[in-house]
Short mmCIF file of C-alpha atoms in Angstrom, two decimals:
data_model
loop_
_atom_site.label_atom_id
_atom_site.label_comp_id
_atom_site.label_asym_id
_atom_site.label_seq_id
_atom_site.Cartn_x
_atom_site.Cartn_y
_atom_site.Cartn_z
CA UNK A 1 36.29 4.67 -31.47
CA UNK A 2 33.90 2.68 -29.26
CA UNK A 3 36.46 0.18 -28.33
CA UNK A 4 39.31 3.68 -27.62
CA UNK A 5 36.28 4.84 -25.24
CA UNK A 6 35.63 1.42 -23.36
CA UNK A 7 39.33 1.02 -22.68
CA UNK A 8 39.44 4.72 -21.58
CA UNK A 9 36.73 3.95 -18.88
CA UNK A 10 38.65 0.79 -17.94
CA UNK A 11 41.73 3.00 -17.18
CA UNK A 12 39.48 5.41 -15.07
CA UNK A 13 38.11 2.73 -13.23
CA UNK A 14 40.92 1.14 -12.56
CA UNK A 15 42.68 4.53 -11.29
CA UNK A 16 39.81 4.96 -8.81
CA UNK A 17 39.73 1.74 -7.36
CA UNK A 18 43.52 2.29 -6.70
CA UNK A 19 43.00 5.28 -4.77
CA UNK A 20 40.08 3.69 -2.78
CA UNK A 21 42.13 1.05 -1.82
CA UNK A 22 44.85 3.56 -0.68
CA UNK A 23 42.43 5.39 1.29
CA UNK A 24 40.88 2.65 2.65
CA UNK A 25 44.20 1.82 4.05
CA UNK A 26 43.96 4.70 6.45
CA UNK A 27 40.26 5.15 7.18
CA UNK A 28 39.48 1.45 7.86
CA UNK A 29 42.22 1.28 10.75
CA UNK A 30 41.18 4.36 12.22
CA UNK A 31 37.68 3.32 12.08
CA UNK A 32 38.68 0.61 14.06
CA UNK A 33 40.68 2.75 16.05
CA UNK A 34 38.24 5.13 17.22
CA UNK A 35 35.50 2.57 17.61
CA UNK A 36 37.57 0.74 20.16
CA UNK A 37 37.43 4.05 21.66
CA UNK A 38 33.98 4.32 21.51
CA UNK A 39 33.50 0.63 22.70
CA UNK A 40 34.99 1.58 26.21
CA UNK A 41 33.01 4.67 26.46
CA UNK A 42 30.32 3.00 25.78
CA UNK A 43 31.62 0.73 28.77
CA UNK A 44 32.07 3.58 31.08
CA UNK A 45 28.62 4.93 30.53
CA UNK A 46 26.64 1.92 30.85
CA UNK A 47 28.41 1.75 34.06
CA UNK A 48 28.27 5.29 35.33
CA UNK A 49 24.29 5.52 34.45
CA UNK A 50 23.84 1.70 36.49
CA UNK A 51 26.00 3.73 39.77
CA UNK A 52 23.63 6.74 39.18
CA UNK A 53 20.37 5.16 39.50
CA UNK A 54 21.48 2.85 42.13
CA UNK A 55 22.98 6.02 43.78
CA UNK A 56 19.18 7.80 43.23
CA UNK A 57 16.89 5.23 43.89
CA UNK A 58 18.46 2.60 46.65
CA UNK A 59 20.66 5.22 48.46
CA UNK A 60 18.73 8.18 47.69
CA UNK A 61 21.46 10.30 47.14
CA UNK A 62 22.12 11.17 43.44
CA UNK A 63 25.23 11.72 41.81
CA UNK A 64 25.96 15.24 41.23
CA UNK A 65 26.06 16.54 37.33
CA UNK A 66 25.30 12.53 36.15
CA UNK A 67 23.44 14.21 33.01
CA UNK A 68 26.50 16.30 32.05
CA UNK A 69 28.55 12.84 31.79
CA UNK A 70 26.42 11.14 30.22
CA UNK A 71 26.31 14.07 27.84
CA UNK A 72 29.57 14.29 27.30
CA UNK A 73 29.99 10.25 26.93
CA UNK A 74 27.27 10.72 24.06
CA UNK A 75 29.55 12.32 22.40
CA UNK A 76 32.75 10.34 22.17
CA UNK A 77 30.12 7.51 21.32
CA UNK A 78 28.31 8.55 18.76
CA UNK A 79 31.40 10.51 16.77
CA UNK A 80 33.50 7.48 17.22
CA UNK A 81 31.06 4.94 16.39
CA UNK A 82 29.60 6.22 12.89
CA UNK A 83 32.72 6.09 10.59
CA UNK A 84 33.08 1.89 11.69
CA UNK A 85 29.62 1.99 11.09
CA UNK A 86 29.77 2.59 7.38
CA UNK A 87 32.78 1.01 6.63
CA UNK A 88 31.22 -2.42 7.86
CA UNK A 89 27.96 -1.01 5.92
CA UNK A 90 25.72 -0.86 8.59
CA UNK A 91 23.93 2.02 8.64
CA UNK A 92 20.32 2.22 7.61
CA UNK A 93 18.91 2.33 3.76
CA UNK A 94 16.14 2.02 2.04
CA UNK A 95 16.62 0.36 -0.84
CA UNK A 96 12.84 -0.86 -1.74
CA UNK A 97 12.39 1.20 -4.44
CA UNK A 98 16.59 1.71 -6.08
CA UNK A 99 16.61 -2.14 -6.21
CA UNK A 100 13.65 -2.06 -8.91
CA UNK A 101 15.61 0.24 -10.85
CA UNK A 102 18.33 -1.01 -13.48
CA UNK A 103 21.29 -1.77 -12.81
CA UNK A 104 22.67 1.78 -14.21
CA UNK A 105 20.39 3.69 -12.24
CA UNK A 106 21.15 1.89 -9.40
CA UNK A 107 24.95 2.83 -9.92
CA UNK A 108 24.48 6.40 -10.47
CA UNK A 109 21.69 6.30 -7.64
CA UNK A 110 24.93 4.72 -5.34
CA UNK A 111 27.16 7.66 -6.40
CA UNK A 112 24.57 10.17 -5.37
CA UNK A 113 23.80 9.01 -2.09
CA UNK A 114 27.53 8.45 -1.39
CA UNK A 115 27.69 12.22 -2.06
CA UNK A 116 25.45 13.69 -0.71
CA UNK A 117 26.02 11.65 2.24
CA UNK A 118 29.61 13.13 2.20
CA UNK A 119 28.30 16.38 1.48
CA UNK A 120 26.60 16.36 4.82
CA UNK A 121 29.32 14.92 7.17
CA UNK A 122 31.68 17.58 5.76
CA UNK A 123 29.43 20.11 6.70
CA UNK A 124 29.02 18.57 10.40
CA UNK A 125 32.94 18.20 10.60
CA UNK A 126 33.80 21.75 9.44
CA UNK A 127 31.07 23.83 11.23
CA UNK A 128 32.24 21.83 14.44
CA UNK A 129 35.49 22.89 14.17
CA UNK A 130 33.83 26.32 13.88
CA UNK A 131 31.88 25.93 16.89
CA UNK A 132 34.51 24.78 18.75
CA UNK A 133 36.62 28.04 18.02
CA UNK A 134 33.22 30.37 18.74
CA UNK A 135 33.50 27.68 22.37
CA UNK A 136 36.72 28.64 23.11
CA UNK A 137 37.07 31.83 22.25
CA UNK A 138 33.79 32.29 24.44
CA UNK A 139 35.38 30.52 26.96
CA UNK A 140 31.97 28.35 27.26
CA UNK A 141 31.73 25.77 29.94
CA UNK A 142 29.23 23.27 31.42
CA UNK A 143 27.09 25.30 34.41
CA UNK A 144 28.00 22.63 37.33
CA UNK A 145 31.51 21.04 36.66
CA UNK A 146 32.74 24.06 34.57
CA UNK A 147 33.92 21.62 32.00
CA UNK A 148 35.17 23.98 28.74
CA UNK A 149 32.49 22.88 26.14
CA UNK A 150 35.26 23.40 23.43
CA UNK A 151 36.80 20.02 23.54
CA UNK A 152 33.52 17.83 22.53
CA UNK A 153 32.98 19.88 19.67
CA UNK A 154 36.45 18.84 18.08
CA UNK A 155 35.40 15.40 19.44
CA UNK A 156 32.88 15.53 17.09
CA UNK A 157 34.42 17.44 14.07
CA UNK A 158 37.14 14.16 14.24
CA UNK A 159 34.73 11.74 14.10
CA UNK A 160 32.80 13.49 11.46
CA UNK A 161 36.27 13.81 9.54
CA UNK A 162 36.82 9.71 9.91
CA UNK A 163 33.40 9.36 8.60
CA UNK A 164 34.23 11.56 5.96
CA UNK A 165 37.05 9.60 4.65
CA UNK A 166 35.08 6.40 4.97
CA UNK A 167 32.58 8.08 2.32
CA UNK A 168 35.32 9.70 0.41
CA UNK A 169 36.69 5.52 -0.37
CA UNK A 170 32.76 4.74 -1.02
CA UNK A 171 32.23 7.45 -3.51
CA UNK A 172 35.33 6.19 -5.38
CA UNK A 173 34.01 2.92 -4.62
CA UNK A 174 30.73 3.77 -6.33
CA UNK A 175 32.64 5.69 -9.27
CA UNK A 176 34.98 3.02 -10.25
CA UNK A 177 32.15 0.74 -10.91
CA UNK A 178 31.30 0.49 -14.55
CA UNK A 179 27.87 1.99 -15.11
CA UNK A 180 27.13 0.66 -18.87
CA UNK A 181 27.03 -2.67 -17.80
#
């Protein structure tokens, strides 16, 4: 029976790692994708904000509406930037007091965090998309350029939605690993 149950667990495991490897195979490329993306905003801004304070405090004559760009640019940056983020595993954890724990309570710790981690950026995604229906709908726009505010909030809800499938392949990730061990 014990044996039926460990080969059971094999197949599960086995089943799950397949399907993160076929997700992978879409959100890793559009990681990489959309981080190029941010990369040259990124670009742009560093070089917009150097013309705006060169503009402001050599020529004395400030760019118009520089704080809504950069605004805007913080946008693009930060939603494109997080999913490449996690797939290279950078983002910040504390792991000082999960590494003293065994090795199963360290797996099931991984699954948990990988949840509720996707929990969150599927809540960001979908009540961005919201938002950016309420925006348009409204009609809302930026007070000097009259930029429609709509746009940056779907900006966001995709990038939240690449994140999202990054920690969709890390909860299978986490799942397929055996936790008996």
């Amino acid at each position: 029976m014990g044996n039926r149950v460990g080969k059971e667990r094999e197949i599960v495991a086995k089943r799950l790692d397949q399907a993160a490897q076929v997700l992978r195979k879409v959100a890793n490329p559009l990681s990489y994708m959309i981080v190029s993306v941010g990369a040259v905003i990124l670009t742009a801004m560093m070089l917009f904000v150097a013309a705006a304070v060169i503009m402001r405090y050599i020529f004395n004559n400030p760019i118009l509406g520089d704080l809504e760009v950069v605004e805007f640019m913080m946008v693009g940056l930060v939603s494109f930037s997080l999913a490449y983020c996690a797939v290279m595993k950078g983002h910040v954890g504390v792991t000082f007091v999960v590494e003293r724990l065994p090795y199963r309570a360290q797996r099931i710790m991984s699954v948990l965090m990988n949840l509720v981690t996707l929990s969150f950026v599927l809540m960001i995604s979908w009540y961005s998309l919201e938002q950016a229906v309420v925006l348009w709908t409204r009609g809302e726009a930026t007070i000097i350029f009259k930029v429609p505010l709509f746009p940056f909030a779907l900006v966001l809800a995709f990038g939240s939605g690449v994140f999202a499938l990054v920690m969709v392949v890390g909860v299978l990730d986490s799942l397929s690993k055996r936790v008996d061990k």
